[in-house]
Amino acid sequence: SSEAEEMEAYVCRMEQGPPWEGFRGGEEAQDLLRLMLTFDDHRRPSLPQVLAHAWLRDARGDAGGGLSAEKLDCLLNFDGINDLEEAVLLDVASQIPLREVRGLAALFGSMDREKDGVLDVEELAAAMEAAGLEPELAHRAAAHFAREGMVEFSRFVAAMLPARRGLLMRHLKAAFRRLDTDGDGVLTREDVRSIINEDRCGPSRPSRRATRIFQALSNDGTSPVSFEDFSAYFHGMCAQGPSRCSRRVTDASCFFDDND
């Protein structure tokens, strides 16, 4: 009957969800709405899960009760990322409007006991220790992260971005354009080579490191890197989560060499 057909069409539309093409919010806001509009009530998130969503945490602008285990993992893993990942994350972090990272700003401010706008090693170590890291490891981890003795807010945000996929992906296109120095729409091996940090790998190894990074980015290991390749790489990086190196706060000593 026509009523049955109309009902079937209605249910089909409900399962598909609303048209997102005209949605003007960010990816994290869209992700939250998608979750809340999940048609299957067995898969729909609970109220505590909704309230814990990153978009709402930032909207509240709270510090979330201090440095969480997830955020601690982000800080620890940042020391193990490659030069390209670090350059892109720092570039994105330096361009994100403050209104999009209010929660992180509140957390950073709560860790900044001297209220001078930066974190020193002692402040960062104290937050890491409060998050569950042993005192000695907390101090070593803080010293690793604060390479020049101080941590600016942009570096702190950069470390958190792998756990904030929507935020990172929203700003990734602009970062790609800034890395594409000749504006041809792709990244070449030389583009990648230009951002390799000799301080991290020594003057004789940048070419080999650039080759490995380029091969990981390129669709076939040799072709120039399109934005689609670039986006897929960072999407995969985020999909692995903040513990992408499979190392947890309980065995954080594996982040450091014995000679450190």
PDB file of N, CA and C in Angstrom, residues 193-256:
ATOM      1  N   ARG A 193      62.282  16.544   1.704  1.00  0.00           N
ATOM      2  CA  ARG A 193      63.678  16.707   2.137  1.00  0.00           C
ATOM      3  C   ARG A 193      63.900  18.065   2.794  1.00  0.00           C
ATOM      4  N   SER A 194      63.186  19.082   2.346  1.00  0.00           N
ATOM      5  CA  SER A 194      63.416  20.440   2.848  1.00  0.00           C
ATOM      6  C   SER A 194      63.002  20.615   4.300  1.00  0.00           C
ATOM      7  N   ILE A 195      62.185  19.712   4.832  1.00  0.00           N
ATOM      8  CA  ILE A 195      61.738  19.879   6.218  1.00  0.00           C
ATOM      9  C   ILE A 195      62.427  18.913   7.176  1.00  0.00           C
ATOM     10  N   ILE A 196      63.334  18.069   6.642  1.00  0.00           N
ATOM     11  CA  ILE A 196      64.045  17.139   7.512  1.00  0.00           C
ATOM     12  C   ILE A 196      64.990  17.908   8.421  1.00  0.00           C
ATOM     13  N   ASN A 197      64.937  17.593   9.687  1.00  0.00           N
ATOM     14  CA  ASN A 197      65.732  18.278  10.706  1.00  0.00           C
ATOM     15  C   ASN A 197      67.057  17.549  10.899  1.00  0.00           C
ATOM     16  N   GLU A 198      68.157  18.166  10.450  1.00  0.00           N
ATOM     17  CA  GLU A 198      69.466  17.537  10.580  1.00  0.00           C
ATOM     18  C   GLU A 198      69.877  17.383  12.037  1.00  0.00           C
ATOM     19  N   ASP A 199      69.335  18.219  12.908  1.00  0.00           N
ATOM     20  CA  ASP A 199      69.676  18.104  14.328  1.00  0.00           C
ATOM     21  C   ASP A 199      69.195  16.780  14.909  1.00  0.00           C
ATOM     22  N   ARG A 200      68.156  16.213  14.289  1.00  0.00           N
ATOM     23  CA  ARG A 200      67.581  14.972  14.821  1.00  0.00           C
ATOM     24  C   ARG A 200      68.225  13.733  14.217  1.00  0.00           C
ATOM     25  N   CYS A 201      68.737  13.825  12.975  1.00  0.00           N
ATOM     26  CA  CYS A 201      69.219  12.610  12.316  1.00  0.00           C
ATOM     27  C   CYS A 201      70.664  12.704  11.858  1.00  0.00           C
ATOM     28  N   GLY A 202      71.315  13.859  12.005  1.00  0.00           N
ATOM     29  CA  GLY A 202      72.697  13.997  11.573  1.00  0.00           C
ATOM     30  C   GLY A 202      72.778  14.426  10.123  1.00  0.00           C
ATOM     31  N   PRO A 203      73.837  15.136   9.724  1.00  0.00           N
ATOM     32  CA  PRO A 203      73.929  15.700   8.377  1.00  0.00           C
ATOM     33  C   PRO A 203      74.036  14.666   7.270  1.00  0.00           C
ATOM     34  N   SER A 204      74.422  13.425   7.583  1.00  0.00           N
ATOM     35  CA  SER A 204      74.619  12.421   6.536  1.00  0.00           C
ATOM     36  C   SER A 204      73.371  11.583   6.262  1.00  0.00           C
ATOM     37  N   ARG A 205      72.324  11.745   7.068  1.00  0.00           N
ATOM     38  CA  ARG A 205      71.169  10.861   6.959  1.00  0.00           C
ATOM     39  C   ARG A 205      69.870  11.494   6.469  1.00  0.00           C
ATOM     40  N   PRO A 206      69.788  12.821   6.259  1.00  0.00           N
ATOM     41  CA  PRO A 206      68.504  13.401   5.844  1.00  0.00           C
ATOM     42  C   PRO A 206      67.930  12.799   4.575  1.00  0.00           C
ATOM     43  N   SER A 207      68.780  12.488   3.581  1.00  0.00           N
ATOM     44  CA  SER A 207      68.270  11.963   2.317  1.00  0.00           C
ATOM     45  C   SER A 207      67.587  10.619   2.511  1.00  0.00           C
ATOM     46  N   ARG A 208      68.198   9.754   3.312  1.00  0.00           N
ATOM     47  CA  ARG A 208      67.592   8.444   3.555  1.00  0.00           C
ATOM     48  C   ARG A 208      66.292   8.571   4.340  1.00  0.00           C
ATOM     49  N   ARG A 209      66.292   9.451   5.312  1.00  0.00           N
ATOM     50  CA  ARG A 209      65.077   9.649   6.103  1.00  0.00           C
ATOM     51  C   ARG A 209      63.976  10.252   5.237  1.00  0.00           C
ATOM     52  N   ALA A 210      64.341  11.223   4.395  1.00  0.00           N
ATOM     53  CA  ALA A 210      63.354  11.830   3.497  1.00  0.00           C
ATOM     54  C   ALA A 210      62.768  10.789   2.555  1.00  0.00           C
ATOM     55  N   THR A 211      63.613   9.887   2.067  1.00  0.00           N
ATOM     56  CA  THR A 211      63.138   8.836   1.164  1.00  0.00           C
ATOM     57  C   THR A 211      62.128   7.935   1.854  1.00  0.00           C
ATOM     58  N   ARG A 212      62.410   7.542   3.084  1.00  0.00           N
ATOM     59  CA  ARG A 212      61.483   6.679   3.818  1.00  0.00           C
ATOM     60  C   ARG A 212      60.144   7.378   4.051  1.00  0.00           C
ATOM     61  N   ILE A 213      60.208   8.656   4.442  1.00  0.00           N
ATOM     62  CA  ILE A 213      58.973   9.399   4.695  1.00  0.00           C
ATOM     63  C   ILE A 213      58.186   9.583   3.404  1.00  0.00           C
ATOM     64  N   PHE A 214      58.894   9.921   2.315  1.00  0.00           N
ATOM     65  CA  PHE A 214      58.230  10.121   1.030  1.00  0.00           C
ATOM     66  C   PHE A 214      57.550   8.838   0.569  1.00  0.00           C
ATOM     67  N   GLN A 215      58.225   7.710   0.727  1.00  0.00           N
ATOM     68  CA  GLN A 215      57.644   6.434   0.310  1.00  0.00           C
ATOM     69  C   GLN A 215      56.399   6.092   1.125  1.00  0.00           C
ATOM     70  N   ALA A 216      56.398   6.481   2.392  1.00  0.00           N
ATOM     71  CA  ALA A 216      55.221   6.238   3.231  1.00  0.00           C
ATOM     72  C   ALA A 216      54.045   7.113   2.810  1.00  0.00           C
ATOM     73  N   LEU A 217      54.345   8.305   2.311  1.00  0.00           N
ATOM     74  CA  LEU A 217      53.299   9.235   1.889  1.00  0.00           C
ATOM     75  C   LEU A 217      52.745   8.912   0.508  1.00  0.00           C
ATOM     76  N   SER A 218      53.641   8.562  -0.410  1.00  0.00           N
ATOM     77  CA  SER A 218      53.266   8.374  -1.807  1.00  0.00           C
ATOM     78  C   SER A 218      52.374   7.158  -1.983  1.00  0.00           C
ATOM     79  N   ASN A 219      51.451   7.264  -2.919  1.00  0.00           N
ATOM     80  CA  ASN A 219      50.513   6.174  -3.177  1.00  0.00           C
ATOM     81  C   ASN A 219      51.223   4.906  -3.617  1.00  0.00           C
ATOM     82  N   ASP A 220      52.282   5.061  -4.431  1.00  0.00           N
ATOM     83  CA  ASP A 220      53.025   3.892  -4.908  1.00  0.00           C
ATOM     84  C   ASP A 220      54.495   3.919  -4.510  1.00  0.00           C
ATOM     85  N   GLY A 221      54.864   4.880  -3.667  1.00  0.00           N
ATOM     86  CA  GLY A 221      56.239   4.956  -3.198  1.00  0.00           C
ATOM     87  C   GLY A 221      57.157   5.785  -4.059  1.00  0.00           C
ATOM     88  N   THR A 222      56.682   6.186  -5.244  1.00  0.00           N
ATOM     89  CA  THR A 222      57.533   6.954  -6.161  1.00  0.00           C
ATOM     90  C   THR A 222      56.853   8.211  -6.703  1.00  0.00           C
ATOM     91  N   SER A 223      55.534   8.182  -6.863  1.00  0.00           N
ATOM     92  CA  SER A 223      54.817   9.313  -7.455  1.00  0.00           C
ATOM     93  C   SER A 223      54.740  10.489  -6.491  1.00  0.00           C
ATOM     94  N   PRO A 224      54.654  11.725  -7.023  1.00  0.00           N
ATOM     95  CA  PRO A 224      54.453  12.892  -6.155  1.00  0.00           C
ATOM     96  C   PRO A 224      53.224  12.701  -5.271  1.00  0.00           C
ATOM     97  N   VAL A 225      53.255  13.316  -4.116  1.00  0.00           N
ATOM     98  CA  VAL A 225      52.216  13.116  -3.104  1.00  0.00           C
ATOM     99  C   VAL A 225      51.084  14.119  -3.294  1.00  0.00           C
ATOM    100  N   SER A 226      49.900  13.629  -3.593  1.00  0.00           N
ATOM    101  CA  SER A 226      48.729  14.491  -3.725  1.00  0.00           C
ATOM    102  C   SER A 226      48.170  14.802  -2.345  1.00  0.00           C
ATOM    103  N   PHE A 227      47.227  15.744  -2.299  1.00  0.00           N
ATOM    104  CA  PHE A 227      46.607  16.025  -1.008  1.00  0.00           C
ATOM    105  C   PHE A 227      45.827  14.816  -0.506  1.00  0.00           C
ATOM    106  N   GLU A 228      45.257  14.045  -1.431  1.00  0.00           N
ATOM    107  CA  GLU A 228      44.523  12.846  -1.024  1.00  0.00           C
ATOM    108  C   GLU A 228      45.456  11.859  -0.325  1.00  0.00           C
ATOM    109  N   ASP A 229      46.669  11.677  -0.877  1.00  0.00           N
ATOM    110  CA  ASP A 229      47.664  10.809  -0.229  1.00  0.00           C
ATOM    111  C   ASP A 229      48.038  11.361   1.146  1.00  0.00           C
ATOM    112  N   PHE A 230      48.276  12.660   1.168  1.00  0.00           N
ATOM    113  CA  PHE A 230      48.689  13.357   2.391  1.00  0.00           C
ATOM    114  C   PHE A 230      47.615  13.223   3.472  1.00  0.00           C
ATOM    115  N   SER A 231      46.366  13.443   3.065  1.00  0.00           N
ATOM    116  CA  SER A 231      45.247  13.358   3.996  1.00  0.00           C
ATOM    117  C   SER A 231      45.075  11.934   4.511  1.00  0.00           C
ATOM    118  N   ALA A 232      45.207  10.951   3.620  1.00  0.00           N
ATOM    119  CA  ALA A 232      45.060   9.549   4.023  1.00  0.00           C
ATOM    120  C   ALA A 232      46.136   9.158   5.033  1.00  0.00           C
ATOM    121  N   TYR A 233      47.345   9.674   4.838  1.00  0.00           N
ATOM    122  CA  TYR A 233      48.449   9.369   5.760  1.00  0.00           C
ATOM    123  C   TYR A 233      48.118   9.860   7.165  1.00  0.00           C
ATOM    124  N   PHE A 234      47.669  11.115   7.271  1.00  0.00           N
ATOM    125  CA  PHE A 234      47.389  11.670   8.594  1.00  0.00           C
ATOM    126  C   PHE A 234      46.088  11.126   9.177  1.00  0.00           C
ATOM    127  N   HIS A 235      45.167  10.763   8.304  1.00  0.00           N
ATOM    128  CA  HIS A 235      43.945  10.111   8.798  1.00  0.00           C
ATOM    129  C   HIS A 235      44.313   8.782   9.448  1.00  0.00           C
ATOM    130  N   GLY A 236      45.216   8.039   8.806  1.00  0.00           N
ATOM    131  CA  GLY A 236      45.674   6.781   9.374  1.00  0.00           C
ATOM    132  C   GLY A 236      46.441   6.975  10.663  1.00  0.00           C
ATOM    133  N   MET A 237      47.230   8.035  10.709  1.00  0.00           N
ATOM    134  CA  MET A 237      47.981   8.349  11.928  1.00  0.00           C
ATOM    135  C   MET A 237      47.016   8.586  13.093  1.00  0.00           C
ATOM    136  N   CYS A 238      45.968   9.338  12.837  1.00  0.00           N
ATOM    137  CA  CYS A 238      44.988   9.619  13.887  1.00  0.00           C
ATOM    138  C   CYS A 238      44.201   8.370  14.257  1.00  0.00           C
ATOM    139  N   ALA A 239      43.921   7.519  13.272  1.00  0.00           N
ATOM    140  CA  ALA A 239      43.135   6.315  13.533  1.00  0.00           C
ATOM    141  C   ALA A 239      43.834   5.381  14.506  1.00  0.00           C
ATOM    142  N   GLN A 240      45.171   5.485  14.546  1.00  0.00           N
ATOM    143  CA  GLN A 240      45.922   4.652  15.485  1.00  0.00           C
ATOM    144  C   GLN A 240      45.818   5.174  16.904  1.00  0.00           C
ATOM    145  N   GLY A 241      45.338   6.411  17.053  1.00  0.00           N
ATOM    146  CA  GLY A 241      45.112   6.969  18.382  1.00  0.00           C
ATOM    147  C   GLY A 241      46.377   7.484  19.017  1.00  0.00           C
ATOM    148  N   PRO A 242      46.248   8.040  20.206  1.00  0.00           N
ATOM    149  CA  PRO A 242      47.391   8.625  20.878  1.00  0.00           C
ATOM    150  C   PRO A 242      48.448   7.618  21.267  1.00  0.00           C
ATOM    151  N   SER A 243      48.091   6.329  21.333  1.00  0.00           N
ATOM    152  CA  SER A 243      49.074   5.308  21.696  1.00  0.00           C
ATOM    153  C   SER A 243      49.526   4.557  20.448  1.00  0.00           C
ATOM    154  N   ARG A 244      49.790   5.285  19.356  1.00  0.00           N
ATOM    155  CA  ARG A 244      50.125   4.682  18.075  1.00  0.00           C
ATOM    156  C   ARG A 244      51.394   3.858  18.130  1.00  0.00           C
ATOM    157  N   CYS A 245      52.241   4.091  19.122  1.00  0.00           N
ATOM    158  CA  CYS A 245      53.466   3.311  19.275  1.00  0.00           C
ATOM    159  C   CYS A 245      53.262   2.122  20.211  1.00  0.00           C
ATOM    160  N   SER A 246      52.010   1.908  20.644  1.00  0.00           N
ATOM    161  CA  SER A 246      51.656   0.795  21.536  1.00  0.00           C
ATOM    162  C   SER A 246      52.445   0.818  22.830  1.00  0.00           C
ATOM    163  N   ARG A 247      52.663   2.004  23.367  1.00  0.00           N
ATOM    164  CA  ARG A 247      53.381   2.127  24.622  1.00  0.00           C
ATOM    165  C   ARG A 247      52.537   2.947  25.575  1.00  0.00           C
ATOM    166  N   ARG A 248      52.313   2.410  26.755  1.00  0.00           N
ATOM    167  CA  ARG A 248      51.409   3.034  27.701  1.00  0.00           C
ATOM    168  C   ARG A 248      52.181   3.690  28.828  1.00  0.00           C
ATOM    169  N   VAL A 249      51.474   4.464  29.634  1.00  0.00           N
ATOM    170  CA  VAL A 249      52.134   5.184  30.717  1.00  0.00           C
ATOM    171  C   VAL A 249      52.741   4.232  31.733  1.00  0.00           C
ATOM    172  N   THR A 250      52.257   3.003  31.785  1.00  0.00           N
ATOM    173  CA  THR A 250      52.784   2.062  32.774  1.00  0.00           C
ATOM    174  C   THR A 250      54.163   1.541  32.408  1.00  0.00           C
ATOM    175  N   ASP A 251      54.550   1.632  31.125  1.00  0.00           N
ATOM    176  CA  ASP A 251      55.893   1.199  30.752  1.00  0.00           C
ATOM    177  C   ASP A 251      56.588   2.294  29.954  1.00  0.00           C
ATOM    178  N   ALA A 252      56.422   3.532  30.422  1.00  0.00           N
ATOM    179  CA  ALA A 252      56.919   4.690  29.683  1.00  0.00           C
ATOM    180  C   ALA A 252      58.430   4.736  29.597  1.00  0.00           C
ATOM    181  N   SER A 253      59.141   3.917  30.362  1.00  0.00           N
ATOM    182  CA  SER A 253      60.596   3.939  30.289  1.00  0.00           C
ATOM    183  C   SER A 253      61.098   3.540  28.915  1.00  0.00           C
ATOM    184  N   CYS A 254      60.257   2.839  28.125  1.00  0.00           N
ATOM    185  CA  CYS A 254      60.695   2.426  26.796  1.00  0.00           C
ATOM    186  C   CYS A 254      60.739   3.593  25.826  1.00  0.00           C
ATOM    187  N   PHE A 255      60.302   4.783  26.237  1.00  0.00           N
ATOM    188  CA  PHE A 255      60.390   5.958  25.381  1.00  0.00           C
ATOM    189  C   PHE A 255      61.798   6.532  25.350  1.00  0.00           C
ATOM    190  N   PHE A 256      62.634   6.130  26.264  1.00  0.00           N
ATOM    191  CA  PHE A 256      63.926   6.770  26.418  1.00  0.00           C
ATOM    192  C   PHE A 256      65.054   5.765  26.274  1.00  0.00           C
TER     193      PHE A 256
END
